[in-house]
């Protein structure tokens, strides 16, 4: 079934109907085992969830309905194949199990008709097709590599770190209940990775990249003490004391105005000892 679908030609933009009930949709053919997922069509297929939902086929934006986006996103956020019953409950928590399963069956059917082979559906599981590149997976992999060792940055890791997206949050404009924990977890992981990466870039003598990386952490969370400390350390390592003082002044203002607190003593000590 999936091999035939995947051989189809994709147009630059697809239109999908919203999923409603499943009463009018024919049931999908299913597989009884969890064999390897289908291969995607020749060419580049990317599912981007950082900064917003975007599905790209050979660089062309593919239009997916809101329901189809939710199905692909919830499957992509799972650590492995997504259990159908869990997906149905996550996407339609305020309806009966029967209606939630019917809605999911319709959504997957329409997604498969409009974007053939992007999602593999069995009787029990859903998963993205083999070969689809998901940006959040690349970012998580990079973050693990940055955090996983204290060794000096090698050229490959440095190049990857400067090209992988660690600047955007996970689907920031979505407020779906099921997504909240994923968003908070990813945000903390990426901020920690940015701070650690900046520190390691300083140690490698790449001060400009270290400053830019630390700035990304500050821009993501303007009340985060460790982000400002990392940024000020990078500026001082670069020899820019005036810039470090400017960032400290901004940090001092926001901490006092927003939280009614004084700056962390360790950050002031950095500047006094510079």
mmCIF file of N, CA, C and O in Angstrom, residues 113-167:
data_model
loop_
_atom_site.group_PDB
_atom_site.id
_atom_site.type_symbol
_atom_site.label_atom_id
_atom_site.label_comp_id
_atom_site.label_asym_id
_atom_site.label_seq_id
_atom_site.Cartn_x
_atom_site.Cartn_y
_atom_site.Cartn_z
ATOM 1 N N UNK A 113 -4.287 10.602 2.013
ATOM 2 C CA UNK A 113 -4.748 10.913 0.666
ATOM 3 C C UNK A 113 -4.035 12.138 0.112
ATOM 4 O O UNK A 113 -3.698 12.196 -1.080
ATOM 5 N N UNK A 114 -3.820 13.136 0.943
ATOM 6 C CA UNK A 114 -3.239 14.390 0.467
ATOM 7 C C UNK A 114 -1.712 14.382 0.488
ATOM 8 O O UNK A 114 -1.081 14.988 -0.369
ATOM 9 N N UNK A 115 -1.130 13.725 1.476
ATOM 10 C CA UNK A 115 0.333 13.634 1.602
ATOM 11 C C UNK A 115 0.691 12.159 1.723
ATOM 12 O O UNK A 115 1.013 11.685 2.813
ATOM 13 N N UNK A 116 0.634 11.416 0.640
ATOM 14 C CA UNK A 116 0.783 9.958 0.724
ATOM 15 C C UNK A 116 2.089 9.523 1.356
ATOM 16 O O UNK A 116 3.158 10.023 1.011
ATOM 17 N N UNK A 117 1.980 8.589 2.289
ATOM 18 C CA UNK A 117 3.154 7.950 2.847
ATOM 19 C C UNK A 117 3.903 8.732 3.888
ATOM 20 O O UNK A 117 4.910 8.254 4.407
ATOM 21 N N UNK A 118 3.462 9.928 4.241
ATOM 22 C CA UNK A 118 4.172 10.710 5.267
ATOM 23 C C UNK A 118 4.054 10.059 6.641
ATOM 24 O O UNK A 118 4.970 10.110 7.448
ATOM 25 N N UNK A 119 2.896 9.460 6.909
ATOM 26 C CA UNK A 119 2.661 8.783 8.186
ATOM 27 C C UNK A 119 2.285 7.343 7.902
ATOM 28 O O UNK A 119 1.404 7.071 7.077
ATOM 29 N N UNK A 120 2.948 6.422 8.571
ATOM 30 C CA UNK A 120 2.590 5.011 8.455
ATOM 31 C C UNK A 120 1.570 4.681 9.530
ATOM 32 O O UNK A 120 1.770 4.987 10.711
ATOM 33 N N UNK A 121 0.478 4.074 9.149
ATOM 34 C CA UNK A 121 -0.586 3.710 10.075
ATOM 35 C C UNK A 121 -0.771 2.206 10.097
ATOM 36 O O UNK A 121 -0.963 1.571 9.063
ATOM 37 N N UNK A 122 -0.672 1.604 11.287
ATOM 38 C CA UNK A 122 -1.020 0.204 11.477
ATOM 39 C C UNK A 122 -2.251 0.162 12.359
ATOM 40 O O UNK A 122 -2.808 1.197 12.732
ATOM 41 N N UNK A 123 -2.679 -1.029 12.726
ATOM 42 C CA UNK A 123 -3.863 -1.147 13.567
ATOM 43 C C UNK A 123 -3.623 -0.606 14.968
ATOM 44 O O UNK A 123 -4.579 -0.261 15.667
ATOM 45 N N UNK A 124 -2.366 -0.503 15.361
ATOM 46 C CA UNK A 124 -2.053 -0.083 16.739
ATOM 47 C C UNK A 124 -1.170 1.147 16.841
ATOM 48 O O UNK A 124 -1.166 1.806 17.883
ATOM 49 N N UNK A 125 -0.407 1.460 15.786
ATOM 50 C CA UNK A 125 0.606 2.495 15.892
ATOM 51 C C UNK A 125 0.556 3.468 14.716
ATOM 52 O O UNK A 125 0.058 3.164 13.638
ATOM 53 N N UNK A 126 1.129 4.637 14.974
ATOM 54 C CA UNK A 126 1.399 5.638 13.942
ATOM 55 C C UNK A 126 2.858 6.041 14.064
ATOM 56 O O UNK A 126 3.397 6.145 15.170
ATOM 57 N N UNK A 127 3.486 6.294 12.915
ATOM 58 C CA UNK A 127 4.839 6.846 12.934
ATOM 59 C C UNK A 127 5.129 7.523 11.618
ATOM 60 O O UNK A 127 4.524 7.231 10.587
ATOM 61 N N UNK A 128 6.080 8.455 11.669
ATOM 62 C CA UNK A 128 6.493 9.134 10.456
ATOM 63 C C UNK A 128 7.267 8.177 9.567
ATOM 64 O O UNK A 128 7.937 7.254 10.042
ATOM 65 N N UNK A 129 7.189 8.407 8.271
ATOM 66 C CA UNK A 129 7.904 7.558 7.323
ATOM 67 C C UNK A 129 9.410 7.676 7.527
ATOM 68 O O UNK A 129 9.928 8.727 7.906
ATOM 69 N N UNK A 130 10.100 6.582 7.278
ATOM 70 C CA UNK A 130 11.554 6.564 7.363
ATOM 71 C C UNK A 130 12.149 7.559 6.372
ATOM 72 O O UNK A 130 11.748 7.601 5.212
ATOM 73 N N UNK A 131 13.090 8.367 6.833
ATOM 74 C CA UNK A 131 13.766 9.304 5.950
ATOM 75 C C UNK A 131 13.301 10.737 6.078
ATOM 76 O O UNK A 131 13.965 11.651 5.583
ATOM 77 N N UNK A 132 12.174 10.974 6.746
ATOM 78 C CA UNK A 132 11.739 12.349 6.974
ATOM 79 C C UNK A 132 12.633 12.968 8.041
ATOM 80 O O UNK A 132 12.785 12.416 9.140
ATOM 81 N N UNK A 133 13.230 14.093 7.730
ATOM 82 C CA UNK A 133 14.095 14.779 8.688
ATOM 83 C C UNK A 133 13.258 15.719 9.537
ATOM 84 O O UNK A 133 12.550 16.586 9.012
ATOM 85 N N UNK A 134 13.342 15.551 10.849
ATOM 86 C CA UNK A 134 12.592 16.368 11.795
ATOM 87 C C UNK A 134 13.578 17.279 12.513
ATOM 88 O O UNK A 134 14.535 16.795 13.125
ATOM 89 N N UNK A 135 13.368 18.591 12.430
ATOM 90 C CA UNK A 135 14.358 19.525 12.957
ATOM 91 C C UNK A 135 14.564 19.397 14.459
ATOM 92 O O UNK A 135 15.686 19.537 14.958
ATOM 93 N N UNK A 136 13.496 19.105 15.207
ATOM 94 C CA UNK A 136 13.661 19.002 16.656
ATOM 95 C C UNK A 136 14.532 17.800 17.023
ATOM 96 O O UNK A 136 15.276 17.835 18.010
ATOM 97 N N UNK A 137 14.487 16.742 16.221
ATOM 98 C CA UNK A 137 15.360 15.595 16.471
ATOM 99 C C UNK A 137 16.825 15.971 16.265
ATOM 100 O O UNK A 137 17.700 15.578 17.041
ATOM 101 N N UNK A 138 17.098 16.742 15.202
ATOM 102 C CA UNK A 138 18.467 17.180 14.948
ATOM 103 C C UNK A 138 18.975 18.080 16.071
ATOM 104 O O UNK A 138 20.129 17.979 16.500
ATOM 105 N N UNK A 139 18.114 18.956 16.565
ATOM 106 C CA UNK A 139 18.507 19.861 17.638
ATOM 107 C C UNK A 139 18.751 19.108 18.942
ATOM 108 O O UNK A 139 19.706 19.403 19.675
ATOM 109 N N UNK A 140 17.890 18.135 19.236
ATOM 110 C CA UNK A 140 18.074 17.344 20.449
ATOM 111 C C UNK A 140 19.358 16.523 20.372
ATOM 112 O O UNK A 140 20.096 16.405 21.362
ATOM 113 N N UNK A 141 19.631 15.972 19.198
ATOM 114 C CA UNK A 141 20.863 15.197 19.025
ATOM 115 C C UNK A 141 22.090 16.082 19.222
ATOM 116 O O UNK A 141 23.052 15.698 19.899
ATOM 117 N N UNK A 142 22.061 17.271 18.650
ATOM 118 C CA UNK A 142 23.175 18.202 18.809
ATOM 119 C C UNK A 142 23.338 18.598 20.268
ATOM 120 O O UNK A 142 24.457 18.652 20.795
ATOM 121 N N UNK A 143 22.233 18.882 20.945
ATOM 122 C CA UNK A 143 22.297 19.271 22.354
ATOM 123 C C UNK A 143 22.908 18.162 23.199
ATOM 124 O O UNK A 143 23.719 18.424 24.098
ATOM 125 N N UNK A 144 22.539 16.929 22.917
ATOM 126 C CA UNK A 144 23.118 15.805 23.669
ATOM 127 C C UNK A 144 24.620 15.714 23.434
ATOM 128 O O UNK A 144 25.385 15.415 24.360
ATOM 129 N N UNK A 145 25.051 15.955 22.214
ATOM 130 C CA UNK A 145 26.485 15.907 21.915
ATOM 131 C C UNK A 145 27.217 17.027 22.639
ATOM 132 O O UNK A 145 28.332 16.821 23.143
ATOM 133 N N UNK A 146 26.613 18.188 22.704
ATOM 134 C CA UNK A 146 27.241 19.317 23.397
ATOM 135 C C UNK A 146 27.331 19.050 24.894
ATOM 136 O O UNK A 146 28.343 19.326 25.538
ATOM 137 N N UNK A 147 26.272 18.506 25.458
ATOM 138 C CA UNK A 147 26.203 18.303 26.899
ATOM 139 C C UNK A 147 26.874 17.003 27.343
ATOM 140 O O UNK A 147 27.180 16.849 28.529
ATOM 141 N N UNK A 148 27.105 16.103 26.399
ATOM 142 C CA UNK A 148 27.535 14.764 26.771
ATOM 143 C C UNK A 148 29.009 14.602 27.055
ATOM 144 O O UNK A 148 29.427 13.567 27.561
ATOM 145 N N UNK A 149 29.810 15.572 26.735
ATOM 146 C CA UNK A 149 31.250 15.444 26.948
ATOM 147 C C UNK A 149 31.855 16.803 27.254
ATOM 148 O O UNK A 149 31.378 17.830 26.780
ATOM 149 N N UNK A 150 32.891 16.785 28.065
ATOM 150 C CA UNK A 150 33.592 18.017 28.386
ATOM 151 C C UNK A 150 34.839 18.209 27.537
ATOM 152 O O UNK A 150 35.603 19.147 27.753
ATOM 153 N N UNK A 151 35.028 17.317 26.567
ATOM 154 C CA UNK A 151 36.206 17.422 25.704
ATOM 155 C C UNK A 151 36.122 18.673 24.834
ATOM 156 O O UNK A 151 35.062 19.270 24.661
ATOM 157 N N UNK A 152 37.257 19.043 24.282
ATOM 158 C CA UNK A 152 37.289 20.201 23.392
ATOM 159 C C UNK A 152 36.396 19.961 22.183
ATOM 160 O O UNK A 152 36.244 18.830 21.716
ATOM 161 N N UNK A 153 35.806 21.044 21.694
ATOM 162 C CA UNK A 153 34.960 20.942 20.510
ATOM 163 C C UNK A 153 35.806 20.567 19.300
ATOM 164 O O UNK A 153 36.811 21.220 19.022
ATOM 165 N N UNK A 154 35.388 19.514 18.593
ATOM 166 C CA UNK A 154 36.090 19.212 17.349
ATOM 167 C C UNK A 154 35.424 19.991 16.216
ATOM 168 O O UNK A 154 34.371 20.613 16.387
ATOM 169 N N UNK A 155 36.050 19.955 15.051
ATOM 170 C CA UNK A 155 35.576 20.773 13.931
ATOM 171 C C UNK A 155 34.165 20.371 13.497
ATOM 172 O O UNK A 155 33.338 21.229 13.176
ATOM 173 N N UNK A 156 33.874 19.069 13.521
ATOM 174 C CA UNK A 156 32.563 18.595 13.083
ATOM 175 C C UNK A 156 31.468 19.074 14.019
ATOM 176 O O UNK A 156 30.430 19.591 13.586
ATOM 177 N N UNK A 157 31.699 18.925 15.317
ATOM 178 C CA UNK A 157 30.702 19.342 16.291
ATOM 179 C C UNK A 157 30.504 20.855 16.253
ATOM 180 O O UNK A 157 29.376 21.347 16.345
ATOM 181 N N UNK A 158 31.583 21.597 16.095
ATOM 182 C CA UNK A 158 31.476 23.054 16.016
ATOM 183 C C UNK A 158 30.648 23.467 14.812
ATOM 184 O O UNK A 158 29.755 24.323 14.918
ATOM 185 N N UNK A 159 30.920 22.865 13.658
ATOM 186 C CA UNK A 159 30.168 23.207 12.455
ATOM 187 C C UNK A 159 28.694 22.845 12.608
ATOM 188 O O UNK A 159 27.806 23.632 12.249
ATOM 189 N N UNK A 160 28.418 21.665 13.163
ATOM 190 C CA UNK A 160 27.031 21.253 13.369
ATOM 191 C C UNK A 160 26.322 22.203 14.332
ATOM 192 O O UNK A 160 25.166 22.573 14.120
ATOM 193 N N UNK A 161 27.030 22.592 15.385
ATOM 194 C CA UNK A 161 26.428 23.450 16.404
ATOM 195 C C UNK A 161 26.039 24.809 15.849
ATOM 196 O O UNK A 161 25.052 25.408 16.282
ATOM 197 N N UNK A 162 26.785 25.301 14.893
ATOM 198 C CA UNK A 162 26.505 26.620 14.340
ATOM 199 C C UNK A 162 25.465 26.584 13.225
ATOM 200 O O UNK A 162 25.050 27.638 12.735
ATOM 201 N N UNK A 163 25.028 25.387 12.826
ATOM 202 C CA UNK A 163 24.043 25.285 11.751
ATOM 203 C C UNK A 163 22.714 24.674 12.197
ATOM 204 O O UNK A 163 21.699 24.860 11.512
ATOM 205 N N UNK A 164 22.707 23.968 13.322
ATOM 206 C CA UNK A 164 21.468 23.381 13.824
ATOM 207 C C UNK A 164 20.662 24.457 14.550
ATOM 208 O O UNK A 164 21.218 25.334 15.206
ATOM 209 N N UNK A 165 19.350 24.395 14.430
ATOM 210 C CA UNK A 165 18.472 25.402 15.031
ATOM 211 C C UNK A 165 18.316 25.176 16.536
ATOM 212 O O UNK A 165 17.555 24.309 16.968
ATOM 213 N N UNK A 166 19.030 25.970 17.324
ATOM 214 C CA UNK A 166 18.831 25.995 18.772
ATOM 215 C C UNK A 166 18.213 27.325 19.208
ATOM 216 O O UNK A 166 18.194 27.642 20.397
ATOM 217 N N UNK A 167 17.720 28.087 18.253
ATOM 218 C CA UNK A 167 17.227 29.438 18.547
ATOM 219 C C UNK A 167 15.721 29.507 18.724
ATOM 220 O O UNK A 167 15.214 30.444 19.344
#
